[in-house]
Short mmCIF file of C-alpha atoms in Angstrom, two decimals:
data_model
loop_
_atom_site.label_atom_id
_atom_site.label_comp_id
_atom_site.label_asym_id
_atom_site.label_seq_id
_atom_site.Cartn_x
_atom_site.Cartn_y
_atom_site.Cartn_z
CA UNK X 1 -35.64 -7.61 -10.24
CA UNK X 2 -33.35 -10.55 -10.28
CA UNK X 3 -32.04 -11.81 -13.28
CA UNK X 4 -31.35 -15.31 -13.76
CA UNK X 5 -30.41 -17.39 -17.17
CA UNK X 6 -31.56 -14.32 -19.03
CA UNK X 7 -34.89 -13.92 -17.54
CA UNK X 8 -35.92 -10.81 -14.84
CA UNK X 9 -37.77 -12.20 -12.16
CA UNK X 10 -39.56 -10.12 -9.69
CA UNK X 11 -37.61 -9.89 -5.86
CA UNK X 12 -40.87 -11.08 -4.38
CA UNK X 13 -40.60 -14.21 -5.99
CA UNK X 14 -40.51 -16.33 -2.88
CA UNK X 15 -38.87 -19.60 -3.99
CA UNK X 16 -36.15 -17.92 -6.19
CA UNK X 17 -33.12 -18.94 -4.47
CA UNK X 18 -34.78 -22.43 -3.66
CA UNK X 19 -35.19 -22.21 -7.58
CA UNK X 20 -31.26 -21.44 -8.20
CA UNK X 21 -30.34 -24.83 -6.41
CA UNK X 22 -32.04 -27.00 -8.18
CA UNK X 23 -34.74 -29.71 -6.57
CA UNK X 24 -34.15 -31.70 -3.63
CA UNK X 25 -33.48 -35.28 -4.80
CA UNK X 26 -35.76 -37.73 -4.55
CA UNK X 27 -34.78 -41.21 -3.14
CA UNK X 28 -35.97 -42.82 -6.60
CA UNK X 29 -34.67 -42.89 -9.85
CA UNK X 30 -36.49 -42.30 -13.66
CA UNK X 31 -38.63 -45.44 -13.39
CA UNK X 32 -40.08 -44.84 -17.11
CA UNK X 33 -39.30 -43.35 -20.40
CA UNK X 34 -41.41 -44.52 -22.13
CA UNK X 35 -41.43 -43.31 -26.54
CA UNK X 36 -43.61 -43.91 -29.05
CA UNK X 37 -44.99 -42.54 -32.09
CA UNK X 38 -48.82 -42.14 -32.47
CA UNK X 39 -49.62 -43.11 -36.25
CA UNK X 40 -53.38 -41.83 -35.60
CA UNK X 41 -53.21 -39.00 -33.62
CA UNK X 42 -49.63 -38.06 -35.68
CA UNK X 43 -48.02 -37.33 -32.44
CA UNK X 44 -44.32 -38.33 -30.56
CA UNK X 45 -45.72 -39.57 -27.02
CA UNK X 46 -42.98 -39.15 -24.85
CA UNK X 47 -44.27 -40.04 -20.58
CA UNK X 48 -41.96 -39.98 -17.98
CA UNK X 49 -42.07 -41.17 -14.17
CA UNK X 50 -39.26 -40.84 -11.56
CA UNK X 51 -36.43 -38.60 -11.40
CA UNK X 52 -35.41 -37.51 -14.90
CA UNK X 53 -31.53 -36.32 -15.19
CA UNK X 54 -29.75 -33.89 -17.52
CA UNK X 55 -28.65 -36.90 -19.63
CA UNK X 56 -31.89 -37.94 -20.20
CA UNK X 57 -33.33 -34.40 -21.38
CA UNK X 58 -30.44 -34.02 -23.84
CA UNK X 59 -30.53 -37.93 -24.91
CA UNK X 60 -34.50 -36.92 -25.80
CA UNK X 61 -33.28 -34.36 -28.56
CA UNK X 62 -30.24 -36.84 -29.51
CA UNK X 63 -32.52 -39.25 -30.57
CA UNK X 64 -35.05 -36.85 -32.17
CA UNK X 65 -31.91 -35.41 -34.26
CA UNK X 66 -30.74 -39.33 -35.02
CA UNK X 67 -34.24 -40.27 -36.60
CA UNK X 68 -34.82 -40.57 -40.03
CA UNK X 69 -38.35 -42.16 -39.50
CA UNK X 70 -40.49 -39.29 -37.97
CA UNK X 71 -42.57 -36.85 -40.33
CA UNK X 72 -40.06 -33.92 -40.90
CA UNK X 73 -42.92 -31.65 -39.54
CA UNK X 74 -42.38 -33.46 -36.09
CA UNK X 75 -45.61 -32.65 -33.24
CA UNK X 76 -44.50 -34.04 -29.64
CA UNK X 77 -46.23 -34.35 -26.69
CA UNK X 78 -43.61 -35.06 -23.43
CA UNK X 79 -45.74 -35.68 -20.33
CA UNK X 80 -44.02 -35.14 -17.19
CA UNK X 81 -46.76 -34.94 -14.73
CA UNK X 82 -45.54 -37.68 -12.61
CA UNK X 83 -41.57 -36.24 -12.86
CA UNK X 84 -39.40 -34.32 -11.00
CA UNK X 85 -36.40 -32.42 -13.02
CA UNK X 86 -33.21 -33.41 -11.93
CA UNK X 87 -32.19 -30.55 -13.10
CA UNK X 88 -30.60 -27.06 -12.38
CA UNK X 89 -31.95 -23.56 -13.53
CA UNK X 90 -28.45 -23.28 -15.02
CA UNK X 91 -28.57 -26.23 -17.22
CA UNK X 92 -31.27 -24.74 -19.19
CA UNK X 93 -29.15 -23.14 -22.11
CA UNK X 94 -27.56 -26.75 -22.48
CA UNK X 95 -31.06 -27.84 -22.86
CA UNK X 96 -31.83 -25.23 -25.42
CA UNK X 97 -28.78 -25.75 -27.26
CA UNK X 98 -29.82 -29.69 -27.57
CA UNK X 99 -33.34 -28.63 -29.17
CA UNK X 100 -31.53 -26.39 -31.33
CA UNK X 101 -29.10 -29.04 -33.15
CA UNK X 102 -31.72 -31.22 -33.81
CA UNK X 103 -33.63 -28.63 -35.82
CA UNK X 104 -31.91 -28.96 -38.66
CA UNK X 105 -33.08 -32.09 -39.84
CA UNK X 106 -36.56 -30.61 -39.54
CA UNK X 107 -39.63 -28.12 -41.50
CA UNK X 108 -40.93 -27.91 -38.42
CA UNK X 109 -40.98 -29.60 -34.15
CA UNK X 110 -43.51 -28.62 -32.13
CA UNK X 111 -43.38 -29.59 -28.63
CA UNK X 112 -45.90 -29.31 -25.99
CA UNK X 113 -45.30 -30.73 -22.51
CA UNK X 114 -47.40 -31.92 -19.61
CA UNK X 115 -46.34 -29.85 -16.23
CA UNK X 116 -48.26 -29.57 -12.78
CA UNK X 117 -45.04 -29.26 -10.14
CA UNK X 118 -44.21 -25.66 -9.52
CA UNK X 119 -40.61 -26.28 -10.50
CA UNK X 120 -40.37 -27.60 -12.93
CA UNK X 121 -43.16 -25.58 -14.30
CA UNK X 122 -40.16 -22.97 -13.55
CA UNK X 123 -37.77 -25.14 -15.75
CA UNK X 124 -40.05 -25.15 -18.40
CA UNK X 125 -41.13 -21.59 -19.14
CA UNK X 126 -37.18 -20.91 -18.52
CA UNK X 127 -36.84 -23.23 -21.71
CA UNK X 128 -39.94 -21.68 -23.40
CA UNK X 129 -38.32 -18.30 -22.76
CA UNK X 130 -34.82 -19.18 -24.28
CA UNK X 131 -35.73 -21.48 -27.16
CA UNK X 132 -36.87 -18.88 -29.70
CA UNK X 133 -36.38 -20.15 -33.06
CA UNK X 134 -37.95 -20.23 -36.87
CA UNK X 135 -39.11 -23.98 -37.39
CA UNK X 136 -39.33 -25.01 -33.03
CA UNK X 137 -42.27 -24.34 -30.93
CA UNK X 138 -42.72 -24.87 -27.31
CA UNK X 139 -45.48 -24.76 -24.92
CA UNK X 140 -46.57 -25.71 -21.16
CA UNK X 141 -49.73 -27.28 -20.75
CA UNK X 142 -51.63 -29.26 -17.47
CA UNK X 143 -53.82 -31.06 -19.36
CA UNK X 144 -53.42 -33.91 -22.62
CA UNK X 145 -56.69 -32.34 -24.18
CA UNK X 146 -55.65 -28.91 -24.26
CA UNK X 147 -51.76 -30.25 -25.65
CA UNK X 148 -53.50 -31.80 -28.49
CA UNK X 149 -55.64 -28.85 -29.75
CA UNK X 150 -52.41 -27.03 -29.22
CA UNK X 151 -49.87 -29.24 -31.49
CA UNK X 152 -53.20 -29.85 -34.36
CA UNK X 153 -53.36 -26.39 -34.34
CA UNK X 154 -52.12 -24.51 -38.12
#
C-alpha cells in the first residue's frame, strides 16, 4: 500500500505516480464558471468548462461562506464534466480546509458533483475521503439525474 494525503492506495494502482504530479496542462484556460441558484429545483448550479485552478476551487467556498442570500440548508450541484483539475493531489487538504470555514454560516451544505475524467474522479473521492464533517456532505456522481435524487434526498 501507498499512502498518499491520508488515503492507502493499493501498489497496483497503475496511474499513482502520474496521480502525485498533478494533470498535464491543457493549452486552454477555465472558459466558464458559470453560478446560479435554482429557485425551483432549490439547488446552487455551479458548471464549469476549461481548466479550473486552485484559486478558483477555493474562490467557490469563499463566495459560498460570503453569502447571506442562500437557504442556510445550502444543496449544490458543481458539474465538472467538461473540466480538467488544475490541481495537485496535495492541494486537497487546502481544498478541504476551504469547505470547512464556510460551514459555519450553515445547518447544513450538501454538495454533489458531476465527474467522468479518471482524475479528477481521483481528486474528488480524495476530497470525499478528507471532508468528514457534522453539517457537510459530499458525493461523486456521472449523471445530473442521479445528483438530484441524491441532494432531495432526507
Amino acid at each position: 500500500m501507498k499512502k498518499l494525503s491520508g488515503i492507502d492506495f493499493p501498489d497496483f494502482w497503475p496511474y499513482l505516480e502520474e496521480y502525485q504530479s498533478g494533470p498535464k496542462p491543457l493549452p486552454q484556460t477555465a472558459d466558464m464558471i458559470d453560478i446560479a441558484y435554482n429557485d425551483e429545483l432549490g439547488v446552487l448550479c455551479t458548471k464549469t468548462g476549461g481548466e479550473l485552478s486552485i484559486e478558483e476551487i477555493l474562490g467557490h467556498y469563499r463566495k459560498i461562506r460570503q453569502n447571506t442570500t442562500y437557504p442556510r440548508d445550502l444543496k449544490v450541484i458543481i458539474d465538472c464534466r467538461s473540466t480538467r483539475l488544475a490541481v495537485k493531489l496535495d492541494d486537497v487538504s487546502r481544498i478541504v480546509e476551504a469547505a470547512k470555514s464556510a460551514l459555519p454560516k450553515y445547518t447544513r451544505l450538501k454538495e454533489a458533483i458531476l465527474i467522468t475524467a479518471p482524475y479528477e474522479t481521483v481528486v474528488a473521492t480524495l476530497f470525499e475521503q478528507n471532508a468528514r464533517f457534522k453539517n457537510y456532505h459530499f458525493r461523486l456522481f456521472n449523471s445530473k439525474n442521479a445528483a438530484l435524487r441524491w441532494l432531495n434526498a432526507l
